[in-house]
Amino acid sequence: GEDVEQSLFLSVREGDSSVINCTYTDSSSTYLYWYKQEPGAGLQLLTYIFSNMDMKQDQRLTVLLNKKDKHLSLRIADTQTGDSAIYFCAESKGGSYIPTFGRGTSLIVHP
Amino acid sequence: DTAVSQTPKYLVTQMGNDKSIKCEQNLGHDTMYWYKQDSKKFLKIMFSYNNKELIINETVPNRFSPKSPDKAHLNLHINSLELGDSAVYFCASSQQVSSYEQYFGPGTRLTVT
């Protein structure tokens, strides 16, 4: 299987919360990331969490990490049409900061 | 101002040709990368340069040759293009090799016919 897995599509209504889930296989992962890719643009680091944390909140974004289950989620509160993009989950290990990416989740926000 | 730029944005070429993709960053970063995103959206590291020196070279065919004339530029030259080289190629940079945040260019979509 893949080292980092995430579902490929998520559709939500504007104003609702979005939750994008990700699982990874390497228990020695040190950093876990969420990158956002808008159409025609490169990936942009949205947020990250260290493996010794359970949760990180940044305005409308909440990242939850369950290290035991190797599960990472990104919650976007009050989702807007401008949040429509592809969201990539990624992990890297200490000593090598090259991330291993999932295949990305396409978030579609409709009115 | 664009932080990491790539040219061209689109590249369509025939099998057997040689082509180059250019990347420039104006962030003053020391480390630059090339990634390949295939048709299934897998994004994989190909190369990494730190201060013009190659530090990561994943199992990439030697038809791919990166060149870093200075630390702001990392170009990718591909010889004898094959159908399987069709992909989106992303350049990225980070402040230093131990930085966890990478800044990505907009990508170059290469189509080999």
Short mmCIF file of C-alpha atoms in Angstrom, two decimals:
data_model
loop_
_atom_site.label_atom_id
_atom_site.label_comp_id
_atom_site.label_asym_id
_atom_site.label_seq_id
_atom_site.Cartn_x
_atom_site.Cartn_y
_atom_site.Cartn_z
CA GLY A 1 0.00 0.00 0.00
CA GLU A 2 0.90 3.63 -0.12
CA ASP A 3 2.96 5.25 2.63
CA VAL A 4 0.46 8.11 2.97
CA GLU A 5 -3.17 7.54 2.08
CA GLN A 6 -6.06 9.93 1.78
CA SER A 7 -9.42 9.86 0.07
CA LEU A 8 -9.43 11.49 -3.35
CA PHE A 9 -12.57 13.64 -3.18
CA LEU A 10 -14.65 15.55 -0.66
CA SER A 11 -17.68 17.67 -1.42
CA VAL A 12 -19.17 20.07 1.14
CA ARG A 13 -21.68 22.88 1.25
CA GLU A 14 -20.46 26.43 1.81
CA GLY A 15 -20.52 27.29 5.51
CA ASP A 16 -20.20 23.67 6.67
CA SER A 17 -17.07 22.17 8.20
CA SER A 18 -14.78 20.03 6.06
CA VAL A 19 -12.76 17.18 7.47
CA ILE A 20 -9.99 15.67 5.36
CA ASN A 21 -8.45 12.49 6.68
CA CYS A 22 -5.06 10.91 6.14
CA THR A 23 -3.29 7.79 7.35
CA TYR A 24 0.42 7.10 7.23
CA THR A 25 2.49 4.02 7.84
CA ASP A 26 5.81 5.19 9.29
CA SER A 27 5.70 5.45 13.06
CA SER A 28 9.00 7.37 13.06
CA SER A 29 7.43 10.31 11.23
CA THR A 30 8.43 13.51 12.97
CA TYR A 31 6.59 16.19 11.03
CA LEU A 32 3.17 15.94 9.45
CA TYR A 33 1.95 18.52 7.00
CA TRP A 34 -1.02 19.75 5.09
CA TYR A 35 -0.30 21.42 1.78
CA LYS A 36 -2.88 23.19 -0.39
CA GLN A 37 -2.75 23.34 -4.18
CA GLU A 38 -5.00 25.76 -6.00
CA PRO A 39 -5.64 25.29 -9.74
CA GLY A 40 -2.59 26.13 -11.82
CA ALA A 41 -0.43 26.81 -8.77
CA GLY A 42 2.20 24.98 -6.79
CA LEU A 43 1.72 23.44 -3.39
CA GLN A 44 1.59 25.83 -0.45
CA LEU A 45 2.24 24.75 3.12
CA LEU A 46 -1.00 25.29 4.99
CA THR A 47 -0.06 23.98 8.40
CA TYR A 48 2.09 21.35 10.06
CA ILE A 49 2.23 19.50 13.35
CA PHE A 50 5.07 17.86 15.22
CA SER A 51 4.58 14.24 16.14
CA ASN A 52 4.66 15.00 19.86
CA MET A 53 1.51 17.13 19.55
CA ASP A 54 -2.10 15.98 19.44
CA MET A 55 -3.73 19.07 18.09
CA LYS A 56 -2.94 22.37 16.47
CA GLN A 57 -5.38 25.17 15.77
CA ASP A 58 -4.80 28.06 13.42
CA GLN A 59 -7.82 30.28 12.78
CA ARG A 60 -10.30 28.15 10.79
CA LEU A 61 -7.93 25.19 10.60
CA THR A 62 -7.66 22.42 13.18
CA VAL A 63 -5.18 19.59 12.80
CA LEU A 64 -5.66 16.44 14.86
CA LEU A 65 -3.00 13.77 15.17
CA ASN A 66 -3.63 10.29 16.52
CA LYS A 67 -0.13 8.88 16.64
CA LYS A 68 -1.26 5.47 17.86
CA ASP A 69 -3.51 4.99 14.82
CA LYS A 70 -1.18 6.99 12.53
CA HIS A 71 -4.11 9.17 11.57
CA LEU A 72 -4.00 12.86 10.71
CA SER A 73 -6.99 15.06 9.96
CA LEU A 74 -7.54 18.61 8.81
CA ARG A 75 -10.75 20.36 9.76
CA ILE A 76 -11.71 23.56 8.00
CA ALA A 77 -14.44 25.46 9.80
CA ASP A 78 -16.97 27.57 7.88
CA THR A 79 -15.72 26.31 4.51
CA GLN A 80 -15.77 28.90 1.75
CA THR A 81 -15.70 28.53 -2.04
CA GLY A 82 -12.14 29.87 -1.94
CA ASP A 83 -11.16 26.75 0.01
CA SER A 84 -11.81 24.62 -3.07
CA ALA A 85 -8.43 23.08 -3.87
CA ILE A 86 -6.43 19.88 -3.58
CA TYR A 87 -5.14 19.19 -0.08
CA PHE A 88 -2.04 17.04 0.29
CA CYS A 89 -1.13 15.23 3.47
CA ALA A 90 2.61 14.61 3.92
CA GLU A 91 5.05 13.31 6.51
CA SER A 92 8.78 13.51 7.02
CA LYS A 93 11.27 12.16 9.50
CA GLY A 94 13.86 13.95 11.55
CA GLY A 95 17.19 14.00 9.72
CA SER A 96 15.44 13.98 6.36
CA TYR A 97 12.99 16.78 5.81
CA ILE A 98 11.89 15.55 2.41
CA PRO A 99 8.15 14.95 2.71
CA THR A 100 6.37 11.85 1.50
CA PHE A 101 3.08 12.98 0.03
CA GLY A 102 -0.34 11.44 -0.26
CA ARG A 103 -2.18 11.68 -3.57
CA GLY A 104 -4.21 14.68 -2.49
CA THR A 105 -7.90 15.19 -1.66
CA SER A 106 -9.89 17.40 -4.02
CA LEU A 107 -12.17 19.57 -1.88
CA ILE A 108 -15.19 20.89 -3.76
CA VAL A 109 -17.24 23.56 -2.02
CA HIS A 110 -20.66 24.25 -3.47
CA PRO A 111 -23.19 26.95 -2.56
CA ASP B 1 6.66 38.89 -6.94
CA THR B 2 6.79 35.19 -7.73
CA ALA B 3 8.89 33.34 -5.15
CA VAL B 4 9.59 30.15 -7.12
CA SER B 5 9.09 30.33 -10.86
CA GLN B 6 9.36 27.69 -13.55
CA THR B 7 9.48 27.87 -17.32
CA PRO B 8 7.83 26.71 -19.39
CA LYS B 9 4.43 26.09 -17.83
CA TYR B 10 3.49 23.61 -20.55
CA LEU B 11 5.78 21.54 -22.73
CA VAL B 12 4.61 19.21 -25.48
CA THR B 13 7.28 17.27 -27.33
CA GLN B 14 7.92 14.04 -29.17
CA MET B 15 9.60 10.91 -27.95
CA GLY B 16 13.34 10.95 -28.33
CA ASN B 17 13.71 14.72 -28.00
CA ASP B 18 15.82 16.49 -25.39
CA LYS B 19 14.22 19.26 -23.33
CA SER B 20 14.98 21.49 -20.35
CA ILE B 21 12.86 23.00 -17.61
CA LYS B 22 14.16 26.02 -15.73
CA CYS B 23 13.53 26.99 -12.13
CA GLU B 24 14.43 30.15 -10.26
CA GLN B 25 13.77 31.24 -6.68
CA ASN B 26 14.14 34.77 -5.36
CA LEU B 27 13.81 33.85 -1.69
CA GLY B 28 17.53 33.59 -0.97
CA HIS B 29 17.10 29.93 -0.07
CA ASP B 30 20.02 27.51 0.01
CA THR B 31 18.18 24.32 -0.97
CA MET B 32 16.23 23.47 -4.11
CA TYR B 33 14.33 20.40 -5.23
CA TRP B 34 12.72 18.73 -8.23
CA TYR B 35 9.58 16.64 -7.76
CA LYS B 36 7.62 14.59 -10.29
CA GLN B 37 3.85 14.22 -10.05
CA ASP B 38 2.58 11.38 -12.21
CA SER B 39 -0.87 10.87 -13.71
CA LYS B 40 -2.09 9.23 -10.49
CA LYS B 41 -1.08 12.36 -8.55
CA PHE B 42 1.82 10.69 -6.73
CA LEU B 43 4.35 13.42 -5.92
CA LYS B 44 7.88 12.06 -5.56
CA ILE B 45 11.21 13.69 -4.89
CA MET B 46 13.72 13.40 -7.72
CA PHE B 47 16.68 15.60 -6.75
CA SER B 48 17.78 18.03 -4.11
CA TYR B 49 20.59 20.59 -4.28
CA ASN B 50 22.08 22.53 -1.41
CA ASN B 51 24.26 25.52 -2.30
CA LYS B 52 24.69 24.16 -5.83
CA GLU B 53 25.73 20.71 -4.59
CA LEU B 54 23.67 17.59 -5.28
CA ILE B 55 22.56 16.05 -1.98
CA ILE B 56 19.65 13.81 -2.95
CA ASN B 57 19.37 11.75 -6.10
CA GLU B 58 16.51 9.30 -5.93
CA THR B 59 16.31 6.38 -8.34
CA VAL B 60 15.84 8.51 -11.41
CA PRO B 61 17.04 7.43 -14.87
CA ASN B 62 20.30 9.10 -15.81
CA ARG B 63 18.51 10.65 -18.79
CA PHE B 64 17.51 13.26 -16.18
CA SER B 65 20.32 15.64 -15.34
CA PRO B 66 19.82 18.54 -12.94
CA LYS B 67 22.12 21.53 -13.09
CA SER B 68 22.48 24.33 -10.58
CA PRO B 69 24.50 27.25 -11.99
CA ASP B 70 23.97 29.19 -8.75
CA LYS B 71 21.92 28.65 -5.65
CA ALA B 72 18.95 30.58 -7.05
CA HIS B 73 18.58 28.33 -10.09
CA LEU B 74 18.00 24.64 -10.57
CA ASN B 75 17.36 23.42 -14.09
CA LEU B 76 16.29 19.98 -15.21
CA HIS B 77 17.48 18.58 -18.51
CA ILE B 78 15.88 15.43 -19.89
CA ASN B 79 17.45 13.45 -22.73
CA SER B 80 15.73 11.01 -25.05
CA LEU B 81 12.26 11.68 -23.73
CA GLU B 82 9.92 8.71 -23.26
CA LEU B 83 6.14 8.48 -22.97
CA GLY B 84 6.49 7.64 -19.27
CA ASP B 85 8.18 10.97 -18.64
CA SER B 86 4.82 12.70 -19.14
CA ALA B 87 4.03 14.28 -15.78
CA VAL B 88 3.93 17.56 -13.91
CA TYR B 89 7.36 18.58 -12.64
CA PHE B 90 7.51 20.82 -9.61
CA CYS B 91 10.48 22.81 -8.44
CA ALA B 92 10.67 23.79 -4.77
CA SER B 93 13.04 25.53 -2.41
CA SER B 94 13.63 25.74 1.31
CA GLN B 95 15.73 28.05 3.44
CA GLN B 96 18.18 25.30 4.24
CA VAL B 97 18.36 21.53 4.00
CA SER B 98 16.96 21.12 7.53
CA SER B 99 13.97 23.41 6.96
CA TYR B 100 10.62 21.66 7.05
CA GLU B 101 8.82 24.25 4.94
CA GLN B 102 9.23 24.05 1.20
CA TYR B 103 8.02 26.63 -1.30
CA PHE B 104 6.77 25.20 -4.56
CA GLY B 105 6.73 26.55 -8.08
CA PRO B 106 3.55 26.34 -10.20
CA GLY B 107 4.70 23.22 -12.03
CA THR B 108 5.57 22.35 -15.62
CA ARG B 109 3.22 19.98 -17.39
CA LEU B 110 5.30 17.84 -19.74
CA THR B 111 3.48 15.81 -22.38
CA VAL B 112 5.50 13.39 -24.49
CA THR B 113 3.77 12.16 -27.64
#
